[in-house]
XYZ file of C-alpha atoms in Angstrom:
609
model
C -5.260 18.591 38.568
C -5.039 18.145 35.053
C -7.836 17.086 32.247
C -7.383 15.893 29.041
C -9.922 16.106 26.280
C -9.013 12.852 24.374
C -10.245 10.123 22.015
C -7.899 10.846 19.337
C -3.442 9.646 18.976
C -2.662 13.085 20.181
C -4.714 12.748 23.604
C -3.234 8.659 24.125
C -0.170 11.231 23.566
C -0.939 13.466 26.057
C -2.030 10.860 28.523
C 1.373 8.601 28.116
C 3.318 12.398 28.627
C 1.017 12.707 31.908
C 1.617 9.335 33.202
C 5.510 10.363 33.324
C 4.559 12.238 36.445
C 2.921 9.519 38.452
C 0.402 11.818 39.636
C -3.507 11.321 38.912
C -4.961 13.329 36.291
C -8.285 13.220 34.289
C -9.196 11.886 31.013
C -12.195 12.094 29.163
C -13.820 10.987 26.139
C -17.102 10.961 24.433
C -17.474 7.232 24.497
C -15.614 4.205 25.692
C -14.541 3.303 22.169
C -10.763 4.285 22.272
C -8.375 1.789 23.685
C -5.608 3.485 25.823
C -4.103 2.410 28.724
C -4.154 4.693 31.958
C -2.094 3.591 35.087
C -2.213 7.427 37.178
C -5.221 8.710 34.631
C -8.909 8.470 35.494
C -10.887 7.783 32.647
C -14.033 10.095 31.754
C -16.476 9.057 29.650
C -19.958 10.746 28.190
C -19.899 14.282 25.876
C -19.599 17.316 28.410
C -20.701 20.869 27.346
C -19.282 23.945 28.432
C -21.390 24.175 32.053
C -20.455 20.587 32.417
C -16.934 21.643 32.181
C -16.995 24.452 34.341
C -18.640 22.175 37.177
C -16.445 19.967 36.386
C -13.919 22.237 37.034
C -14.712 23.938 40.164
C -15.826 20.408 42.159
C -12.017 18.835 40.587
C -9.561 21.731 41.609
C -9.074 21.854 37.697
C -5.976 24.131 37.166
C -5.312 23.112 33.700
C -7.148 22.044 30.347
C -5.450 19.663 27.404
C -7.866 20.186 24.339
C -6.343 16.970 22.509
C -9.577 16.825 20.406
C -10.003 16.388 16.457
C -8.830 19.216 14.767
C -12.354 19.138 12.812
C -14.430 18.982 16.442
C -15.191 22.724 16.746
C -17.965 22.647 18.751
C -15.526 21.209 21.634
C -12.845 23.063 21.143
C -15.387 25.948 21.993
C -16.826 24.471 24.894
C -13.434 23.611 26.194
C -12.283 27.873 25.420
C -15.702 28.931 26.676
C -15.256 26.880 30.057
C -11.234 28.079 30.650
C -12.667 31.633 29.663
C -15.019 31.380 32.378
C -12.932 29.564 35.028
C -9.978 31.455 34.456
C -7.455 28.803 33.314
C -5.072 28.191 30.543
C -6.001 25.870 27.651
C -2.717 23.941 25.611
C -4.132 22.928 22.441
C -2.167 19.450 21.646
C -2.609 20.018 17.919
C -1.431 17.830 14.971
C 1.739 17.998 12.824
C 0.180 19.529 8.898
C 2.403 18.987 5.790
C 2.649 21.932 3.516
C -0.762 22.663 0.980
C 0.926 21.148 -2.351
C -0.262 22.370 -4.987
C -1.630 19.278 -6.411
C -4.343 19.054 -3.884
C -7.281 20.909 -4.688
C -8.365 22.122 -1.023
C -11.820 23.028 0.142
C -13.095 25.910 2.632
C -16.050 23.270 4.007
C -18.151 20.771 2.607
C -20.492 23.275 0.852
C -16.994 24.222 -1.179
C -16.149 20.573 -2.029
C -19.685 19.677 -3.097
C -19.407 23.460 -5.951
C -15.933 22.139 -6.925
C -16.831 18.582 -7.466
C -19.672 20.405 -9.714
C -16.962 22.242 -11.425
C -14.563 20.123 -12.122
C -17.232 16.744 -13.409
C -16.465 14.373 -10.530
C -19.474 11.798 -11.102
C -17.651 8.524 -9.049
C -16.551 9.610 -5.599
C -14.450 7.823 -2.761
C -14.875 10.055 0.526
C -12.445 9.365 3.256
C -14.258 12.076 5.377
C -15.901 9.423 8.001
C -19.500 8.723 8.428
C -20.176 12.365 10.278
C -19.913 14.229 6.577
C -22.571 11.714 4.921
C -25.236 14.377 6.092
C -22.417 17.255 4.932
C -22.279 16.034 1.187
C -26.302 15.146 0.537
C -25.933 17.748 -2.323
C -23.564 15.345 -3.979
C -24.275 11.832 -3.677
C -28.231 11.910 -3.674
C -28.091 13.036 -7.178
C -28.486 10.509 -9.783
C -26.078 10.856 -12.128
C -23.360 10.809 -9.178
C -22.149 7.542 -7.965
C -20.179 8.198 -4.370
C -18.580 5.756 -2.063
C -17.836 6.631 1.992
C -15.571 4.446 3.752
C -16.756 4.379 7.398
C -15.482 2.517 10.731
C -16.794 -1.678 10.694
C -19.652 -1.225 13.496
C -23.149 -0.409 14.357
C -22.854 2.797 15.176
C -21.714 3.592 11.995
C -23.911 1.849 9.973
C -26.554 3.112 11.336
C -25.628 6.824 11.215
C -25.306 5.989 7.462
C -28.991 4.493 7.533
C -30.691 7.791 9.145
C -29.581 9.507 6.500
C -30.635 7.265 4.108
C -27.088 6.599 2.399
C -27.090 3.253 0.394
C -25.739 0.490 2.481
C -24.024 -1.230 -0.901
C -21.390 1.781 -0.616
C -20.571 1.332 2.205
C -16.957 0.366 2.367
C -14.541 -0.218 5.534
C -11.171 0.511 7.254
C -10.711 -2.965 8.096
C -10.935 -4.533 4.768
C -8.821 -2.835 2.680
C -5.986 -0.187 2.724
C -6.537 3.040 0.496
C -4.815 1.810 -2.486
C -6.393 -0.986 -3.020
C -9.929 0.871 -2.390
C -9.620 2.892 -5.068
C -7.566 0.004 -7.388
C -11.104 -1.729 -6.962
C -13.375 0.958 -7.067
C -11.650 3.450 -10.028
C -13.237 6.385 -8.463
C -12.114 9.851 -10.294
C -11.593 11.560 -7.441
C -10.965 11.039 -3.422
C -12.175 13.531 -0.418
C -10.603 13.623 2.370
C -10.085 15.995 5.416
C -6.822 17.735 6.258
C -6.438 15.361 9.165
C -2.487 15.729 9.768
C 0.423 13.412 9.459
C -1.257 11.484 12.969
C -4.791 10.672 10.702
C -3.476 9.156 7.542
C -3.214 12.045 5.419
C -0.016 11.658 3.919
C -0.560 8.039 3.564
C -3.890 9.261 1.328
C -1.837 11.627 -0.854
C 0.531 8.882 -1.813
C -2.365 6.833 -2.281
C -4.195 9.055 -4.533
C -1.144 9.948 -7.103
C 0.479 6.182 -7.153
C -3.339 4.991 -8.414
C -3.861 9.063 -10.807
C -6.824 10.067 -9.144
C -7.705 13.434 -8.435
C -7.246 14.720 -4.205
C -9.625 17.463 -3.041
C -9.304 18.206 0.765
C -11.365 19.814 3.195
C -9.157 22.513 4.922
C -9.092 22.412 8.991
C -10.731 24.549 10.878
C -8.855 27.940 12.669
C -7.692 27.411 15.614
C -8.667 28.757 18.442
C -12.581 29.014 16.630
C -14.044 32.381 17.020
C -15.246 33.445 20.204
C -17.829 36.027 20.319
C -18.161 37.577 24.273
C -15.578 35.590 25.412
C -12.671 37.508 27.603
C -10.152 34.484 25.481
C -8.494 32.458 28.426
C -4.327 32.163 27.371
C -4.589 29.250 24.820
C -1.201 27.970 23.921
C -0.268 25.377 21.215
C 1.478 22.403 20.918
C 2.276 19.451 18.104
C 3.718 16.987 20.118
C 4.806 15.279 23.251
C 7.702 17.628 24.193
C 6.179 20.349 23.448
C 3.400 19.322 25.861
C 5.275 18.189 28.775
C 7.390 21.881 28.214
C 4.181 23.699 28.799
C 2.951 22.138 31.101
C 6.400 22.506 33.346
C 6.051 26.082 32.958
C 2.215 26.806 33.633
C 2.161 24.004 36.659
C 5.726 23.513 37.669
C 5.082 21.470 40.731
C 3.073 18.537 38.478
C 6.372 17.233 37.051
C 9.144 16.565 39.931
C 11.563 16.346 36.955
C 11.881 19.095 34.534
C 13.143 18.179 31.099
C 15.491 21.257 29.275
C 16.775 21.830 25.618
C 20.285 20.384 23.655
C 22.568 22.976 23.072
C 22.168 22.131 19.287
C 18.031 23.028 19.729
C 19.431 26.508 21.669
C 22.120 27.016 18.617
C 19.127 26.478 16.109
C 16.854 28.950 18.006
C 19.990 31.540 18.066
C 20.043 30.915 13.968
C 15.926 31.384 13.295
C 16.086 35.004 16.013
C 19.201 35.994 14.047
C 17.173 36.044 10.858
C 13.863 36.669 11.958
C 14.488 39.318 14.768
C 11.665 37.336 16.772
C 12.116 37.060 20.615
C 10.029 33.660 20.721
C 10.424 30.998 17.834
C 9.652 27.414 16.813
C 11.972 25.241 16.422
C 11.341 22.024 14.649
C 13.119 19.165 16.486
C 13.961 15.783 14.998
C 10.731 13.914 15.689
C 9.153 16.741 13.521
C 7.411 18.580 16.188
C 7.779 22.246 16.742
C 8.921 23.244 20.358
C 8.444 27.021 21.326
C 12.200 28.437 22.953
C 12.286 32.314 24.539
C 15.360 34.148 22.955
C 17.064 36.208 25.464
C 17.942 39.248 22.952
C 18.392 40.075 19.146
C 20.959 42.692 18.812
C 21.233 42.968 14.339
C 21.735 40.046 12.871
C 23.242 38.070 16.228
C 20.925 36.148 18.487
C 21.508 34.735 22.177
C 19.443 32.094 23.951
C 20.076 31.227 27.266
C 20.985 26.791 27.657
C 18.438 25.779 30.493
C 19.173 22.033 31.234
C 15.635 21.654 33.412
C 16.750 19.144 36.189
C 20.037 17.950 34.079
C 23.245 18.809 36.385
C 24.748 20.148 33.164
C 28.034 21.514 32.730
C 26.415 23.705 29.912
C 23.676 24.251 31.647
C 23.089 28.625 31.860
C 25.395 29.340 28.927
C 24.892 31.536 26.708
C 24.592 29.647 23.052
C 24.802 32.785 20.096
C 24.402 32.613 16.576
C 25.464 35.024 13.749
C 23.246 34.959 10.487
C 25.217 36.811 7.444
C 23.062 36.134 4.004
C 24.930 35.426 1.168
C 23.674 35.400 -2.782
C 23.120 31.891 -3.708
C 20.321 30.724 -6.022
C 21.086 27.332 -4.348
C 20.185 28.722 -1.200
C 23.259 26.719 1.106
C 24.088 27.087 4.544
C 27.621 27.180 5.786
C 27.293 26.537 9.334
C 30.748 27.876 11.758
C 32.241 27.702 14.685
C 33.460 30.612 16.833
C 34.922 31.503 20.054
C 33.918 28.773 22.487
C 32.342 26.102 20.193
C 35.478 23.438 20.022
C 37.552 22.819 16.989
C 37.595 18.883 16.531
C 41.350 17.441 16.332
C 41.154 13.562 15.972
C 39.156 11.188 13.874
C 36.387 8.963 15.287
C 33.718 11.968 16.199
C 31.987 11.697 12.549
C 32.864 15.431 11.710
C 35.987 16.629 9.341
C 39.383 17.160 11.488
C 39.836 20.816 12.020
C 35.758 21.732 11.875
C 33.578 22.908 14.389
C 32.478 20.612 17.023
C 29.379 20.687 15.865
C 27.353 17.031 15.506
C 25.354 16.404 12.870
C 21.841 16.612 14.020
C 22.094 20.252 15.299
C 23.540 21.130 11.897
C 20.571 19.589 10.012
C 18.189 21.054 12.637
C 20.001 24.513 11.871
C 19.495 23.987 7.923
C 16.366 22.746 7.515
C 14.518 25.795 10.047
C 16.884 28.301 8.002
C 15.918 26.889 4.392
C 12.303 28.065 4.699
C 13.665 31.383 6.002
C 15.761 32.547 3.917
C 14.973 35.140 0.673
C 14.884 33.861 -2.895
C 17.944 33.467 -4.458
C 19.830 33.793 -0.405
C 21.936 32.134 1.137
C 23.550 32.248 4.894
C 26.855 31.648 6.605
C 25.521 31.326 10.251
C 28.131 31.037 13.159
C 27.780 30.023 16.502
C 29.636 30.808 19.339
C 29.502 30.176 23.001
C 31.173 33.552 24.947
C 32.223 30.943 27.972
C 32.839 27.825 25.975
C 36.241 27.582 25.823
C 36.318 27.662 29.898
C 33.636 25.139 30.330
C 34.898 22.719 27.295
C 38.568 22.399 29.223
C 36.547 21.081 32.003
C 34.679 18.256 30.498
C 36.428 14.971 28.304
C 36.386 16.830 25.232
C 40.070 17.161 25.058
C 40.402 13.515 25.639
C 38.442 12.839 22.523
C 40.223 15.422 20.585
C 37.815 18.142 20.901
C 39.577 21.658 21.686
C 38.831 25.347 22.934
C 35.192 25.096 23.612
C 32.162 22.662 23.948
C 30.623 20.833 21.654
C 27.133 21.528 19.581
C 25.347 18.045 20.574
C 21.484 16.521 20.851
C 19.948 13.489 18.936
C 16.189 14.515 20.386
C 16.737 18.468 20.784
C 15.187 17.496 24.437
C 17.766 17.169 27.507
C 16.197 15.051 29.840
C 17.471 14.662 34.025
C 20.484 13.163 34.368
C 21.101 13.135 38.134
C 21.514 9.440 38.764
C 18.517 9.874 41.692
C 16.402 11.856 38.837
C 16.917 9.481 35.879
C 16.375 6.487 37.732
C 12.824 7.863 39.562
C 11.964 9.117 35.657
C 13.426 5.294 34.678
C 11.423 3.606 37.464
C 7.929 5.312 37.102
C 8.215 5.555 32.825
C 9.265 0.976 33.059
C 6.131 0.499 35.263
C 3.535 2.239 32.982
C 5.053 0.685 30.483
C 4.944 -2.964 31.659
C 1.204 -1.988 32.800
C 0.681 -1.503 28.853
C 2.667 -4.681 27.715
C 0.820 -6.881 30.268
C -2.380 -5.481 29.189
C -2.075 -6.640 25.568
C -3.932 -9.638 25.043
C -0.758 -12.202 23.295
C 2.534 -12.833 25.593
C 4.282 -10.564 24.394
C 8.049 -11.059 24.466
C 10.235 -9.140 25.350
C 8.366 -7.083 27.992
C 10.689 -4.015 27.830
C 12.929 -2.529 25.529
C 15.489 -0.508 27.019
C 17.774 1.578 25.245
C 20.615 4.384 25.390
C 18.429 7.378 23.785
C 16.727 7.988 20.854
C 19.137 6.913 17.804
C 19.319 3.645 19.337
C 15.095 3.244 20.469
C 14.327 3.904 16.650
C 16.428 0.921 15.669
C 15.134 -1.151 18.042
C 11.935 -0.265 17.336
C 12.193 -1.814 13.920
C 13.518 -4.824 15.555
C 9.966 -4.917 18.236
C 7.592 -3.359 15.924
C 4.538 -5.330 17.823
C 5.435 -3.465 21.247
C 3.874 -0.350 22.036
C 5.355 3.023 22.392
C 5.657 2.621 26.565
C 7.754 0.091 26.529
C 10.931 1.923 24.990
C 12.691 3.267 27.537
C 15.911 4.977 27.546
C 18.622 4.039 30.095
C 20.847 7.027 29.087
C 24.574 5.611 31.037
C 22.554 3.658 33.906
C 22.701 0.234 32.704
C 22.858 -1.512 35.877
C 20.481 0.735 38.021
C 17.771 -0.314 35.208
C 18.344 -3.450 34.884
C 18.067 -3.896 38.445
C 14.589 -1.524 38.130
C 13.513 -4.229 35.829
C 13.819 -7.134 38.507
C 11.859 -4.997 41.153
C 9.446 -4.536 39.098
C 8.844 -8.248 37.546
C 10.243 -7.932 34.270
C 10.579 -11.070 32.720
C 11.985 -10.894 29.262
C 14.270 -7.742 28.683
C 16.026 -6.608 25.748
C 19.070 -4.135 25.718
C 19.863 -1.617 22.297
C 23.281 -0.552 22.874
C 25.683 1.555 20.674
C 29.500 0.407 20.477
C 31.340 3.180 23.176
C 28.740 1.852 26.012
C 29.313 -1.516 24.805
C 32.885 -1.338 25.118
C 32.680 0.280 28.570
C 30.153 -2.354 30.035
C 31.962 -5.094 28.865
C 34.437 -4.121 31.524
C 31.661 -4.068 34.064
C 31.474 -0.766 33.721
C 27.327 -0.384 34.987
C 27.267 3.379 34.672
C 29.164 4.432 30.912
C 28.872 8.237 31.449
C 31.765 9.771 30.492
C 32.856 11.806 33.559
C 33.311 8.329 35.331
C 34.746 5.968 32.559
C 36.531 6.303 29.220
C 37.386 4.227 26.584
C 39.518 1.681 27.922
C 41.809 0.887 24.894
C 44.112 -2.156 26.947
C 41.416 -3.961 27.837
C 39.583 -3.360 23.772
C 42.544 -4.564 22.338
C 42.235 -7.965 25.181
C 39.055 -8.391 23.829
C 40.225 -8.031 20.199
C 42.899 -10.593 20.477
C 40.379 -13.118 22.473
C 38.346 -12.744 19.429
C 41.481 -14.044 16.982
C 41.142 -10.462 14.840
C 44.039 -10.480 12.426
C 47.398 -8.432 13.402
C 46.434 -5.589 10.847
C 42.738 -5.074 13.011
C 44.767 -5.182 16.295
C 47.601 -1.918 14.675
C 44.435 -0.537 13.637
C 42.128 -0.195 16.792
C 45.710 1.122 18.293
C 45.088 4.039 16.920
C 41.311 4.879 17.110
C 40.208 7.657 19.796
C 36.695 6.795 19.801
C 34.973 2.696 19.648
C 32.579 3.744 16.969
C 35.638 4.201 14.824
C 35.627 0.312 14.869
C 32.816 0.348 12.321
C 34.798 1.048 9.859
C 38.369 0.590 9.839
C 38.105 -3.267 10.969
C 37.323 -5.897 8.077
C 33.476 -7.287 8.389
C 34.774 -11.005 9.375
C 36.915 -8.828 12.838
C 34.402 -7.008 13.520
C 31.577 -9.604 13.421
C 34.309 -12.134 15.655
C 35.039 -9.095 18.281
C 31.074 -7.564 18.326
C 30.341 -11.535 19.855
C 33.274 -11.196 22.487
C 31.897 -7.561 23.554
C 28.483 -8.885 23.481
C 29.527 -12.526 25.735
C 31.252 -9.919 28.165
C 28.539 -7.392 28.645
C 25.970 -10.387 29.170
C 28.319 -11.663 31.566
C 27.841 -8.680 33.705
C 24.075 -8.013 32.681
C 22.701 -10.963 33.322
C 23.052 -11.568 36.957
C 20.886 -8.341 37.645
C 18.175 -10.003 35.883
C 17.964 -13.921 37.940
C 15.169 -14.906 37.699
C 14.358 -13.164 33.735
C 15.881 -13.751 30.090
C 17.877 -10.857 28.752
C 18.935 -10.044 25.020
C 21.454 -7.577 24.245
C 21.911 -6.212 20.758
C 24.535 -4.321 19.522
C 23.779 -1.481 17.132
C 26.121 0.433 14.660
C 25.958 4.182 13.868
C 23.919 2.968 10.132
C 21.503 0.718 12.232
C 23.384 -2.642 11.767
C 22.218 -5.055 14.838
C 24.504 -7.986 16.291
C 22.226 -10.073 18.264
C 23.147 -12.961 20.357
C 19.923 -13.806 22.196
C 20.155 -15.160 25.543
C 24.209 -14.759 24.900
């Protein structure tokens, strides 16, 4: 068993990661105040000590802690360290993702720092954004007269009344509800604004922008270390996290057995952990993944300036799954600091148009080439560059046996990812990960006091979730989920489990495919089927130039851009009829809206089709 020390974004994080598994696992809070939905959790609530924990522990078959606490709640976080010391468990610290100390800020050690450098630098009129906790830390500052200091607290009781004890003045008191930060301090015209370095998860950036648009001055208290010190303590292993890969990675490799389905790393996220090694001569490094979390990836050796890390797919049957993915790091003097990125033996040399990458390059895709740049850039020396090259020693043997050549990709296999995550792709595995991930989330939707419509969002991965996102914004996080190439297996998932209003993101090539009644779109079973585009292109009345033109595209996102707006409008409603006419009889007795999505987030919608 598994508990989770919540009450905060990261632990609803850490409990929606959990809930993945289906299994039961604990989570506990100090009071009943935060909303979050658990279908497998058990909810805890009441402050626990360390003995607490440790009973806890022993009478629960605890075999793992999740300290998902506030980064400023120190006294837990040792309680949590003192009880793993003493039980002899692991501890993974979910912690928060920090933006760099810029130089603007004026940062504080603690509260006894702030209240000297408020001194120093003549703050008199004060908005703190420190919650109603530090109204006892900052006495020293607003009981003096000649100060005038304002704390913005949560709209209840509890509050208010922690704010009485201590005799603050009610009249400045302000609220989260009422206002945002920039108009608090528009109204207010304090000097300066306190605040704590709560990560990108509590608001802080949003604060920093607040602070500069409006020219007031930004002191912040620092965090805390983490782990705290602990005096006596033996130290349990304590590792750390920033987000919800990261997590469920841990966890699969401290309690393998609690996830059936192991999730593995893109060969771009191996490539860009070959790159960091190569420079670095580290055997473990972060990498920083698209969603801006940091995921920890074992190098297998540094010889000089060339790294290897070994592909490990988790539960994915992929082809690339236990290559070897190597990167080459040569510095070059640049004041500019670029990054040529290459591709050797075994990465494939792209030979038609339609892939998004320059005819004759490197096969490799965009994200894994901004992934490589921006974990270099910090990296590098002043006034260095770095040619880095990647290669992949059985590439060219595994590329000829995959539909790269078909797409005119040559002598090796391509550098791909969108998340940096790989997640199971066995039909059986996707669809028990599909089945268990749509019933938590329609748990969540149904639990939401409005009717909500749709119910579920499903999509083909992550480029296509964030645009549908923007079109759902009301719907929690749960009920995205990502179909990968098993349209029809979901949809029909959906109608088990009740669903009665679905929406469908899908890109153009999976469009295409299922609006042949092709169910499953993954490439090793269907290709782009050019005859039956070009049917669909003369159904929709595109002119003769459109119809010479999609006779020579390799790839269906190609259409994007080579057909006039007016074609390409007239043929995205065909696809869009055809797909529905093959979607919507999984779904009898539900409504279903399919939207089609280009590569720059453009959405064709025809709702109920």
């Amino acid at each position: 068993m598994i508990i989770v020390f919540g009450g905060t974004t990261e632990g609803r994080r850490a409990a929606q990661v959990l809930e993945e598994a289906g299994k039961p696992f604990w989570y506990s809070t100090r009071n009943d105040e935060q909303d979050v939905t658990l279908v497998h959790g058990i909810r805890l609530s009441g402050g626990m000590d360390a003995n607490d924990m440790i009973q806890f522990v022993k009478d629960h078959d605890i075999r793992l802690l999740v300290d998902a606490a506030h980064p400023f709640a120190t006294l837990l976080h040792s309680h949590i360290l003192q009880a793993a010391d003493q039980c002899h468990i692991p501890v993974i610290r979910f912690d928060r993702q920090y933006p760099p100390h810029d130089e603007d800020i004026c940062w504080c050690d603690d509260y006894e720092d702030a209240i000297r450098q408020l001194h120093q630098q003549g703050i008199t009129r004060l908005l703190a954004l420190t919650g109603v906790q530090t109204i006892s830390k900052l006495k020293g500052y607003w009981q003096e007269e000649e100060n005038t200091c304002w704390f913005r607290i949560l709209d209840r009781d509890q509050s208010r009344d922690i704010a009485q004890r201590n005799g603050f003045p009610q009249e400045r008191l302000v609220y989260y509800e009422k206002e945002d930060t920039r108009q608090l301090i528009e109204r207010l015209q304090p000097q300066a604004i306190l605040t704590k370095e709560s990560g990108v998860s509590g608001g802080f950036l949003e604060k920093v922008a607040a602070a500069r648009l409006m020219k007031a001055r930004l002191l912040a208290i620092k965090r805390p270390a983490y782990p705290p010190q602990r005096p006596g303590l033996q130290g349990s292993d304590v590792f750390i996290v920033n987000g919800r890969h990261g997590l469920r990675l841990k966890i699969q490799q401290l309690l393998p057995s609690f996830f059936e389905l192991h999730t593995g790393l893109t060969t771009g996220t191996c490539a860009t952990a070959a790159a960091i090694a190569a420079l670095t001569h580290y055997n473990k490094v972060m990498v920083r993944i698209p969603d801006g979390e940091d995921i920890e990836v074992v190098v297998d050796r540094v010889e000089g300036n060339t790294a290897t890390v070994i592909k490990h797919a988790g539960d994915d049957p992929d082809i690339t799954d236990g290559l070897e993915i190597q990167a080459v790091v040569a510095l070059t003097d640049d004041p500019r600091q670029e990054i040529l990125i290459r591709g050797g033996e075994g990465v494939g040399r792209v030979t038609l148009p339609g892939l998004g990458l320059p005819i004759g390059g490197p096969a490799i895709n965009e994200t894994p080439q901004r992934m490589i740049r921006e974990n270099l850039q910090p990296l590098l020396p002043k006034d260095k560059g770095a040619t880095v090259t990647i290669t992949v020693p059985l590439g060219r043997e595994v590329g000829a046996k995959t539909f790269n050549p078909r797409v005119g990709v040559v002598d090796g296999i391509s550098i791909v990812g969108t998340s940096g995550i790989v997640k199971p792709f066995s039909a059986e595995a996707w669809m028990q990960s599909i089945h268990k991930e749509m019933s938590v989330g329609l748990s969540v939707v149904r639990s939401m006091e409005d009717n909500v419509i749709p119910e579920i969002v499903i999509n083909s991965g992550a480029k296509s979730e964030h645009q549908m996102r923007k079109q759902y914004p009301h719907l929690p996080l749960q009920a995205f989920i990502h179909y990968g190439n098993f349209i029809g297996e979901t949809i029909r998932t959906a109608t088990q489990l009740g669903v009665r209003h679905l929406a469908m993101g899908v890109m153009i090539g999976k469009a295409v495919k299922l609006a042949e009644g092709n169910l499953d779109t993954h490439s090793h079973k269907v290709t782009l089927n050019k005859d039956f585009l070009l049917q669909m292109a003369h159904e929709a009345g595109c002119s003769e130039s459109s119809i010479q033109q999609i006779n020579t595209i390799t790839m269906a996102r190609e259409l994007w851009s080579i057909l006039p707006q007016d074609d390409m409008l007239q043929l995205a409603k065909v696809i869009l009829r055809h797909c529905y006419q093959h979607c919507a009889p999984l779904l009898p007795d539900g409504s279903l809206d399919i939207l089609l999505i280009s590569d720059e987030g453009e959405i064709i919608h025809l709702e109920n089709n």
